[in-house]
CSV table of C-alpha atoms in Angstrom, one decimal:
chain,number,residue,atom,x,y,z
J,144,MET,CA,98.5,121.1,99.1
J,145,LYS,CA,101.0,118.3,98.7
J,146,ARG,CA,99.6,114.9,99.7
J,147,PHE,CA,101.2,111.6,100.1
J,148,VAL,CA,99.3,108.3,100.3
J,149,VAL,CA,101.6,105.5,101.6
J,150,ILE,CA,100.3,101.9,101.7
J,151,GLY,CA,101.6,99.8,104.6
J,152,HIS,CA,100.9,96.2,103.5
J,153,LYS,CA,101.7,94.6,106.8
J,154,ALA,CA,101.4,97.7,109.1
J,155,ALA,CA,99.6,96.9,112.4
J,156,THR,CA,95.9,98.1,112.6
J,157,SER,CA,95.6,97.9,116.3
J,158,GLY,CA,97.4,99.9,119.0
J,159,ASP,CA,98.8,96.9,120.9
J,160,PHE,CA,102.3,97.0,119.5
J,161,LYS,CA,105.4,97.9,121.5
J,162,LEU,CA,107.2,101.1,120.6
J,163,ASP,CA,110.5,99.2,120.8
J,164,ASP,CA,109.4,96.8,118.0
J,165,MET,CA,107.9,99.0,115.3
J,166,ALA,CA,110.0,97.2,112.6
J,167,GLY,CA,108.8,93.7,113.6
J,168,GLY,CA,105.8,93.5,115.8
J,169,ALA,CA,104.1,96.5,114.2
J,170,GLY,CA,104.5,95.2,110.6
J,171,ARG,CA,107.2,97.5,109.4
J,172,LEU,CA,105.4,100.6,110.8
J,173,ASP,CA,108.9,102.1,111.0
J,174,ILE,CA,108.8,102.6,107.3
J,175,LEU,CA,105.6,104.6,107.5
J,176,LEU,CA,106.9,106.7,110.4
J,177,ARG,CA,109.9,107.7,108.4
J,178,CYS,CA,107.5,108.7,105.6
J,179,ILE,CA,105.7,111.0,108.1
J,180,ASN,CA,108.9,112.6,109.1
J,181,SER,CA,110.0,113.1,105.5
J,182,SER,CA,106.7,114.7,104.7
J,183,PHE,CA,106.6,117.3,107.4
J,184,PHE,CA,110.0,118.1,108.9
J,185,LEU,CA,112.2,121.0,107.8
J,186,SER,CA,115.4,122.1,109.6
J,187,HIS,CA,113.5,124.6,111.8
J,188,GLY,CA,109.8,123.9,111.2
J,189,ILE,CA,107.0,121.8,109.8
J,190,ARG,CA,105.6,121.9,106.3
J,191,ARG,CA,102.1,123.2,106.9
J,192,ASP,CA,101.1,122.6,103.2
J,193,ALA,CA,101.5,118.8,103.4
J,194,GLU,CA,99.1,116.0,104.3
J,195,VAL,CA,99.8,112.2,104.7
J,196,TYR,CA,97.5,109.3,104.5
J,197,LEU,CA,98.9,106.0,105.8
J,198,VAL,CA,96.7,103.1,104.6
J,199,LEU,CA,97.4,100.3,107.1
J,200,GLN,CA,96.6,96.8,105.8
J,201,GLY,CA,98.0,94.5,108.5
J,202,GLU,CA,96.4,92.5,111.2
J,203,PRO,CA,94.0,92.5,113.0
J,204,ASN,CA,91.6,95.3,111.9
J,205,ALA,CA,92.4,96.2,108.3
J,206,PRO,CA,92.0,98.6,106.8
J,207,ARG,CA,92.8,101.6,108.9
J,208,THR,CA,93.8,105.0,107.5
J,209,ILE,CA,95.8,107.5,109.6
J,210,ARG,CA,95.6,111.0,108.1
J,211,ILE,CA,98.0,113.7,109.3
J,212,ASN,CA,97.3,117.3,108.3
J,213,GLY,CA,100.3,119.6,108.5
J,214,SER,CA,98.3,122.8,109.0
J,215,GLU,CA,96.7,121.4,112.2
J,216,VAL,CA,99.2,118.9,113.6
J,217,ARG,CA,100.7,119.3,117.1
J,218,TYR,CA,103.0,117.2,119.3
J,219,LEU,CA,104.8,115.8,116.2
J,220,ASN,CA,108.5,115.4,116.9
J,221,PRO,CA,111.2,114.1,114.5
J,222,ASP,CA,111.9,110.8,116.3
J,223,GLU,CA,110.2,107.6,115.3
J,224,ARG,CA,109.3,106.6,118.8
J,225,SER,CA,107.1,109.7,119.6
J,226,THR,CA,105.6,109.6,116.1
J,227,GLY,CA,104.8,105.9,116.7
J,228,ALA,CA,103.1,106.8,119.9
J,229,LEU,CA,100.8,109.2,118.1
J,230,VAL,CA,99.9,106.6,115.5
J,231,ARG,CA,99.4,104.0,118.3
J,232,ASN,CA,97.1,106.4,120.2
J,233,ALA,CA,95.1,106.9,117.0
J,234,LEU,CA,94.7,103.1,116.5
J,235,LEU,CA,93.5,102.7,120.1
J,236,LYS,CA,90.4,104.9,119.3
J,237,HIS,CA,87.1,103.0,119.0
J,238,LEU,CA,85.8,103.8,115.5
J,239,ASP,CA,82.0,103.9,115.0
J,240,GLY,CA,81.9,105.2,111.5
J,241,GLU,CA,83.4,108.3,110.0
J,242,GLU,CA,86.9,109.6,110.5
J,243,MET,CA,87.8,110.4,114.1
J,244,ARG,CA,90.3,113.0,115.5
J,245,SER,CA,92.9,111.4,117.7
J,246,SER,CA,95.0,114.4,118.5
J,247,PRO,CA,95.4,117.8,116.8
J,248,GLY,CA,95.9,117.2,113.1
J,249,ILE,CA,95.8,113.4,113.4
J,250,TYR,CA,92.8,111.4,112.3
J,251,VAL,CA,91.9,107.7,112.0
J,252,SER,CA,89.3,106.0,109.9
J,253,LYS,CA,88.3,102.6,108.4
J,254,ARG,CA,88.9,103.9,104.9
J,255,SER,CA,90.4,101.4,102.4
J,256,PHE,CA,92.9,102.4,99.7
J,257,LYS,CA,90.0,102.7,97.2
J,258,GLU,CA,88.0,105.0,99.6
J,259,VAL,CA,91.1,107.2,100.1
J,260,LEU,CA,91.4,107.6,96.3
J,261,ASP,CA,87.7,108.2,96.0
J,262,THR,CA,88.1,111.1,98.5
J,263,LEU,CA,91.2,112.6,97.0
J,264,GLN,CA,90.7,112.2,93.2
J,265,PRO,CA,88.0,115.0,93.0
J,266,ILE,CA,90.2,117.5,94.7
J,267,SER,CA,93.7,116.6,93.6
J,268,ARG,CA,95.7,115.2,90.7
J,269,LEU,CA,96.9,111.7,91.4
J,270,VAL,CA,100.6,110.9,90.8
J,271,TYR,CA,101.9,107.3,90.9
J,272,LEU,CA,105.6,107.2,91.8
J,273,LYS,CA,107.0,104.1,90.1
J,274,GLU,CA,110.3,103.1,88.7
J,275,ASP,CA,109.0,102.7,85.1
J,276,GLY,CA,107.3,106.1,85.0
J,277,ALA,CA,108.3,109.2,83.0
J,278,ASP,CA,111.1,111.3,84.4
J,279,VAL,CA,109.8,113.7,87.1
J,280,ARG,CA,112.1,116.5,85.8
J,281,ALA,CA,110.4,116.4,82.4
J,282,GLN,CA,106.9,116.7,83.9
J,283,GLU,CA,105.0,119.9,84.6
J,284,LEU,CA,103.6,119.7,88.1
J,285,ASP,CA,101.2,122.3,89.5
J,286,GLY,CA,98.1,122.6,91.6
J,287,ASP,CA,97.0,120.1,94.3
J,288,LEU,CA,98.9,116.9,93.9
J,289,THR,CA,98.6,113.5,95.6
J,290,PHE,CA,101.6,111.2,95.4
J,291,ILE,CA,100.9,107.5,95.8
J,292,ILE,CA,103.7,105.2,97.0
J,293,SER,CA,104.1,101.8,98.7
J,294,ASP,CA,106.1,100.6,101.6
J,295,HIS,CA,108.9,98.1,101.0
J,296,GLN,CA,106.6,96.1,98.7
J,297,ASP,CA,105.2,97.0,95.4
J,298,LEU,CA,101.5,97.8,95.1
J,299,LYS,CA,99.5,94.5,94.9
J,300,GLU,CA,98.0,93.8,91.5
J,301,GLU,CA,94.5,94.8,92.5
J,302,GLU,CA,95.8,98.0,94.1
J,303,GLU,CA,97.7,99.0,91.0
J,304,ALA,CA,94.7,98.2,88.8
J,305,GLU,CA,92.5,100.5,91.0
J,306,LEU,CA,95.0,103.3,90.8
J,307,LEU,CA,95.7,103.0,87.1
J,308,SER,CA,92.0,103.0,86.4
J,309,ARG,CA,92.0,106.6,87.6
J,310,GLU,CA,94.7,107.6,85.0
J,311,PRO,CA,97.3,109.1,87.3
J,312,ILE,CA,100.5,110.7,86.1
J,313,LYS,CA,103.1,108.0,86.4
J,314,LEU,CA,106.6,109.3,87.3
J,315,THR,CA,110.0,108.1,88.3
J,316,LEU,CA,112.3,110.0,90.5
J,317,GLY,CA,115.6,108.7,89.1
J,318,PRO,CA,117.5,105.7,87.7
J,319,LEU,CA,117.4,103.7,91.0
J,320,SER,CA,114.8,102.3,93.4
J,321,TYR,CA,114.6,104.4,96.5
J,322,HIS,CA,113.1,103.9,100.0
J,323,ALA,CA,109.6,105.2,100.4
J,324,ASP,CA,110.6,108.0,102.8
J,325,HIS,CA,113.4,109.0,100.4
J,326,CYS,CA,110.9,109.3,97.5
J,327,ILE,CA,109.0,111.8,99.6
J,328,THR,CA,112.1,113.8,100.3
J,329,ILE,CA,113.2,113.8,96.7
J,330,MET,CA,109.7,114.8,95.5
J,331,LEU,CA,109.3,117.6,98.0
J,332,ASN,CA,112.8,118.9,97.0
J,333,GLU,CA,111.7,118.9,93.4
J,334,LEU,CA,108.6,120.8,94.2
J,335,ASP,CA,110.5,123.3,96.4
J,336,ARG,CA,112.9,124.0,93.6
J,337,ARG,CA,110.0,124.8,91.2
J,338,GLY,CA,108.5,127.2,93.7
């Protein structure tokens, strides 16, 4: 399984945003929607061996985590608007406690970044994608992997401290800084090439 945890520092945590304003009124949710598309879509299909956790930290109900499981997901289309509608519908769910299914393969919870890491660390190797990491092409990668990236902002100091306390592999994808969704595409291409 290939997992991606993407932190949306200002991403809306309620479903009252307009689908026409996901870059503004939804707190740069557009970045996270592109990450969903990069994680799952192939030319003629969907990656069934991928899973995405969007950790939303914006107003008014932070945190909220949207989990999308590629082996179960339905109704996912490659345009941002319909993906935004799926995320919005998940955020409209009333959460009493544990994770709740919003639609096939899409779940919503009140998990924080730390709680997401607590869930994933026992079952997966954590990989922090950061510009000052080791070159990905020099690193052996196998087994269950969880890649942690941020939106258009770096991880906050306390988020990075929490992640680094878990001793992740720290990797860079190249000599430049890339958009979050591009990092996912590059990483998946690297894994595809390795078989």
